[in-house]
CSV table of C-alpha atoms in Angstrom, one decimal:
chain,number,residue,atom,x,y,z
F,130,MET,CA,36.1,36.0,0.5
F,131,THR,CA,36.8,35.5,4.0
F,132,SER,CA,38.6,32.1,5.0
F,133,ALA,CA,36.9,31.9,8.3
F,134,ILE,CA,34.5,28.7,9.2
F,135,PRO,CA,31.4,29.9,10.6
F,136,PRO,CA,30.9,28.6,14.1
F,137,GLY,CA,28.9,25.5,14.7
F,138,PRO,CA,28.4,22.5,16.9
F,139,GLU,CA,31.7,20.9,18.2
F,140,PRO,CA,32.2,17.6,20.3
F,141,ARG,CA,33.1,18.4,23.6
F,142,ALA,CA,36.1,16.7,24.7
F,143,GLU,CA,34.2,15.4,27.6
F,144,SER,CA,31.3,14.0,25.7
F,145,LEU,CA,33.7,12.3,23.4
F,146,GLY,CA,35.8,10.9,26.0
F,147,ALA,CA,32.5,9.4,27.8
F,148,ALA,CA,31.4,8.0,24.4
F,149,LEU,CA,34.7,6.4,23.7
F,150,ARG,CA,34.6,4.7,27.3
F,151,ALA,CA,31.2,3.5,26.6
F,152,ALA,CA,32.2,2.0,23.4
F,153,ARG,CA,35.4,0.3,24.8
F,154,GLU,CA,33.4,-1.0,27.7
F,155,SER,CA,30.6,-2.3,25.6
F,156,ARG,CA,33.3,-4.1,23.7
F,157,GLY,CA,34.9,-5.6,26.9
F,158,LEU,CA,38.2,-3.9,26.1
F,159,SER,CA,40.3,-2.9,29.3
F,160,LEU,CA,42.2,0.4,29.2
F,161,ARG,CA,45.5,-1.2,28.9
F,162,GLU,CA,44.3,-3.5,26.0
F,163,LEU,CA,42.8,-0.6,24.0
F,164,ALA,CA,46.2,1.4,24.8
F,165,ARG,CA,48.0,-1.3,23.5
F,166,GLN,CA,46.3,-1.5,20.1
F,167,VAL,CA,46.3,2.2,19.5
F,168,ASP,CA,50.1,2.5,20.8
F,169,VAL,CA,49.6,5.0,23.2
F,170,SER,CA,49.7,4.7,27.1
F,171,PRO,CA,46.9,3.5,29.3
F,172,SER,CA,47.1,6.6,31.2
F,173,PHE,CA,46.5,9.0,28.1
F,174,VAL,CA,43.5,6.8,27.0
F,175,SER,CA,42.1,7.3,30.8
F,176,GLN,CA,42.7,11.2,30.4
F,177,VAL,CA,41.0,11.2,27.1
F,178,GLU,CA,37.8,9.3,28.6
F,179,LEU,CA,37.8,11.4,31.4
F,180,GLY,CA,37.9,14.7,29.0
F,181,LYS,CA,41.1,16.0,30.0
F,182,ALA,CA,43.1,15.2,27.1
F,183,ASN,CA,42.4,15.6,23.4
F,184,PRO,CA,43.6,12.8,21.1
F,185,SER,CA,45.7,13.7,17.8
F,186,VAL,CA,43.6,13.1,14.5
F,187,GLY,CA,45.7,10.0,14.1
F,188,THR,CA,45.0,8.7,17.5
F,189,LEU,CA,41.3,9.4,17.1
F,190,TYR,CA,41.4,7.5,13.9
F,191,ALA,CA,43.0,4.5,15.5
F,192,LEU,CA,40.8,4.8,18.7
F,193,VAL,CA,37.6,4.5,16.2
F,194,SER,CA,39.0,1.9,14.2
F,195,VAL,CA,39.8,-0.5,17.0
F,196,LEU,CA,36.5,0.1,18.8
F,197,GLY,CA,34.7,-0.8,15.5
F,198,VAL,CA,32.6,2.5,15.5
F,199,SER,CA,32.0,5.8,13.8
F,200,LEU,CA,32.6,9.0,15.3
F,201,ASN,CA,29.0,9.7,14.3
F,202,GLU,CA,28.0,6.8,16.3
F,203,LEU,CA,30.0,8.0,19.4
F,204,LEU,CA,28.0,11.4,19.2
F,205,GLY,CA,24.8,9.5,19.5
F,206,GLY,CA,24.1,9.5,15.6
F,207,PRO,CA,23.4,6.7,13.4
F,208,ALA,CA,26.0,3.9,12.2
F,209,ASP,CA,27.2,4.2,8.9
F,210,ALA,CA,25.6,2.0,6.4
F,211,VAL,CA,26.0,1.7,2.7
F,212,PRO,CA,23.1,0.0,0.9
F,213,ASP,CA,23.3,-1.9,-2.4
F,214,PRO,CA,22.6,0.9,-4.9
F,215,ALA,CA,21.5,-2.0,-7.4
F,216,GLY,CA,18.5,-2.6,-5.0
F,217,GLY,CA,20.0,-5.7,-3.3
F,218,ALA,CA,19.9,-6.2,0.6
F,219,ALA,CA,21.0,-3.1,2.2
F,220,ALA,CA,23.8,-2.9,4.7
F,221,ALA,CA,22.7,-3.0,8.5
F,222,GLY,CA,22.1,0.3,10.2
F,223,PRO,CA,19.3,3.1,10.7
F,224,ALA,CA,19.9,4.9,7.2
F,225,ALA,CA,19.5,1.6,5.2
F,226,ALA,CA,16.5,0.6,7.3
F,227,ALA,CA,14.9,3.6,6.5
F,228,GLY,CA,15.1,2.8,2.9
F,229,GLY,CA,14.2,4.7,-0.2
F,230,PRO,CA,13.6,4.1,-3.8
F,231,GLY,CA,15.6,1.3,-5.4
F,232,GLY,CA,17.0,0.4,-1.7
F,233,TRP,CA,18.9,3.9,-1.7
F,234,PRO,CA,18.9,5.5,1.7
F,235,ARG,CA,16.1,8.3,2.1
F,236,ILE,CA,17.2,11.7,2.5
F,237,ASP,CA,15.2,13.3,5.5
F,238,GLN,CA,17.0,16.4,6.0
F,239,PRO,CA,18.2,18.0,2.3
F,240,VAL,CA,19.1,21.4,4.0
F,241,VAL,CA,22.4,22.0,6.4
F,242,ARG,CA,22.5,25.4,7.6
F,243,ALA,CA,25.9,27.0,7.9
F,244,ARG,CA,25.8,27.2,11.8
F,245,GLU,CA,24.4,23.7,12.2
F,246,ARG,CA,26.8,21.6,10.5
F,247,SER,CA,28.6,18.8,12.4
F,248,ARG,CA,32.2,19.8,13.0
F,249,VAL,CA,35.4,18.2,14.4
F,250,GLN,CA,38.6,20.6,15.1
F,251,MET,CA,42.0,19.5,15.9
F,252,SER,CA,45.5,19.7,14.9
F,253,GLY,CA,45.0,22.7,13.1
F,254,VAL,CA,42.3,21.1,10.7
F,255,ALA,CA,38.6,21.7,10.8
F,256,TRP,CA,36.0,19.6,9.3
F,257,GLU,CA,32.4,20.2,8.5
F,258,ARG,CA,30.1,17.8,7.2
F,259,LEU,CA,27.9,19.4,4.6
F,260,THR,CA,25.3,16.4,4.7
F,261,VAL,CA,23.2,14.9,7.5
F,262,ASP,CA,22.0,11.6,6.6
F,263,ASP,CA,23.7,10.3,3.7
F,264,PRO,CA,26.0,7.3,3.9
F,265,LEU,CA,27.1,7.0,0.2
F,266,VAL,CA,29.5,10.2,0.3
F,267,ASP,CA,31.4,12.6,2.4
F,268,PHE,CA,30.5,15.9,1.5
F,269,LEU,CA,32.8,18.4,3.5
F,270,HIS,CA,33.8,21.6,4.2
F,271,VAL,CA,37.6,21.8,5.3
F,272,GLU,CA,40.1,24.5,6.7
F,273,TYR,CA,43.8,23.6,6.9
F,274,GLY,CA,45.4,26.2,9.3
F,275,PRO,CA,49.1,27.1,8.4
F,276,GLY,CA,51.3,24.3,9.2
F,277,SER,CA,48.5,21.7,9.4
F,278,ALA,CA,48.3,18.6,7.5
F,279,SER,CA,46.0,15.7,7.1
F,280,CYS,CA,48.7,13.0,8.4
F,281,PRO,CA,52.4,12.6,8.7
F,282,PRO,CA,54.6,13.0,6.2
F,283,ASP,CA,56.0,9.5,6.3
F,284,ASP,CA,52.4,7.9,7.1
F,285,MET,CA,50.4,8.9,4.0
F,286,VAL,CA,46.3,8.3,4.1
F,287,ARG,CA,45.2,5.3,1.9
F,288,HIS,CA,41.3,4.3,2.1
F,289,GLY,CA,38.6,3.3,-0.4
F,290,GLY,CA,36.7,5.7,-3.1
F,291,ARG,CA,37.7,8.3,-5.3
F,292,GLU,CA,37.6,12.1,-4.2
F,293,TYR,CA,37.1,15.5,-5.6
F,294,GLY,CA,38.2,18.9,-4.0
F,295,VAL,CA,38.0,22.5,-5.0
F,296,ILE,CA,40.0,25.3,-3.2
F,297,VAL,CA,38.0,28.4,-1.9
F,298,SER,CA,40.9,30.6,-0.5
F,299,GLY,CA,44.5,30.1,0.3
F,300,ARG,CA,46.6,27.5,-1.0
F,301,LEU,CA,47.0,23.5,-0.5
F,302,GLU,CA,49.7,21.2,-1.2
F,303,VAL,CA,48.2,17.8,-2.1
F,304,GLN,CA,50.6,14.9,-2.6
F,305,VAL,CA,48.9,12.1,-4.6
F,306,GLY,CA,51.5,9.0,-4.7
F,307,PHE,CA,55.1,10.5,-5.7
F,308,GLU,CA,53.6,13.8,-7.3
F,309,THR,CA,52.8,16.8,-5.3
F,310,TYR,CA,50.4,19.6,-6.6
F,311,THR,CA,50.2,23.2,-5.3
F,312,LEU,CA,46.5,24.1,-5.4
F,313,GLU,CA,45.2,27.7,-5.5
F,314,PRO,CA,41.7,29.5,-5.1
F,315,GLY,CA,39.6,27.8,-8.1
F,316,ASP,CA,41.8,25.1,-8.7
F,317,SER,CA,40.4,21.5,-8.6
F,318,ILE,CA,41.6,18.2,-8.2
F,319,HIS,CA,40.3,14.5,-8.5
F,320,PHE,CA,42.5,11.3,-7.8
F,321,ASP,CA,41.7,7.6,-6.5
F,322,SER,CA,42.0,7.3,-2.7
F,323,SER,CA,43.4,4.0,-2.9
F,324,THR,CA,46.7,6.1,-3.7
F,325,PRO,CA,48.6,7.1,-0.5
F,326,HIS,CA,48.1,10.5,-0.4
F,327,ARG,CA,48.3,13.8,1.9
F,328,LEU,CA,46.8,17.1,2.2
F,329,SER,CA,48.6,19.9,3.8
F,330,ASN,CA,49.1,23.7,4.2
F,331,PRO,CA,52.8,24.8,4.7
F,332,HIS,CA,51.8,28.3,3.7
F,333,ASP,CA,51.3,31.2,6.2
F,334,GLU,CA,47.5,31.9,5.6
F,335,PRO,CA,44.4,29.2,6.1
F,336,CYS,CA,42.9,27.3,3.2
F,337,THR,CA,39.5,26.4,2.9
F,338,ALA,CA,38.3,24.0,0.4
F,339,VAL,CA,35.1,22.0,-0.5
F,340,TRP,CA,35.9,18.2,-0.4
F,341,PHE,CA,33.9,15.5,-2.1
F,342,VAL,CA,34.7,11.4,-1.2
F,343,LEU,CA,32.6,8.9,-3.2
F,344,ALA,CA,32.3,5.3,-2.1
F,345,ARG,CA,34.9,5.6,0.8
F,346,ARG,CA,33.2,2.8,2.9
F,347,ASP,CA,32.1,0.5,0.1
F,348,ASP,CA,35.5,0.0,-2.1
F,349,PRO,CA,36.4,-3.6,-2.0
F,350,ARG,CA,40.1,-2.7,-3.0
F,351,VAL,CA,40.7,-1.3,0.2
F,352,ALA,CA,40.1,-3.9,3.3
F,353,PRO,CA,39.3,-2.3,6.5
F,354,THR,CA,42.2,-2.5,9.0
F,355,ALA,CA,43.0,-0.6,12.2
F,356,THR,CA,46.8,0.3,11.4
F,357,PRO,CA,47.2,4.0,10.7
F,358,SER,CA,48.0,3.4,7.1
F,359,ALA,CA,44.2,2.9,6.4
F,360,TRP,CA,42.9,6.1,8.0
F,361,ALA,CA,40.4,7.8,5.9
F,362,HIS,CA,39.2,11.2,6.1
F,363,LEU,CA,37.9,12.1,9.7
F,364,PRO,CA,34.7,14.0,8.3
F,365,GLY,CA,33.7,10.4,6.9
F,366,LEU,CA,33.5,9.4,10.7
F,367,LEU,CA,31.3,12.1,11.7
């Protein structure tokens, strides 16, 4: 089985930069203030906004968190919205406003073609979203290139929800708390996302997997924050 991800739409650096600038200006933030909150230089933020520099995964997380938007919004899609599954008032946003039975969001596009997946690739990791209009879950196809990781080893990810993954090809190291697991093709894992965790590929071949994150946005145990320790999976921001 091949480990290559079929080519699909990717956010261009210049379009992403222009969207980041528009989001920053709409919130009345100066370049200097945004750079201060993200802990990078104002000149770097300027280069990103001009499409002349690509932020790392971590810096993009921080930018999106500080600006209070999702990558989906930045690329012209609807804002994330999580309705009340019990049928109560839905969260604000186009997906919730569309509505469905019992207050659940309506599914308008049930099929996502391989070459039409929303895709982000940086720092050796590629994420493709396998749904278009479902704010309740992150259903993802991921590839970790050799030497890549979801976050630095001294700053593991912690966020809301619970996640499930199965390895399609290659091998992946998954650290959950103080335990590290080596997963091979056909192996699966599930864990509580509020536990600090890290996904990495220290091996010589790429690893592909299918990942599913449930209730990432709607978990009261993990309060939203702009600090790197609260970064969630980038695909959830698609």
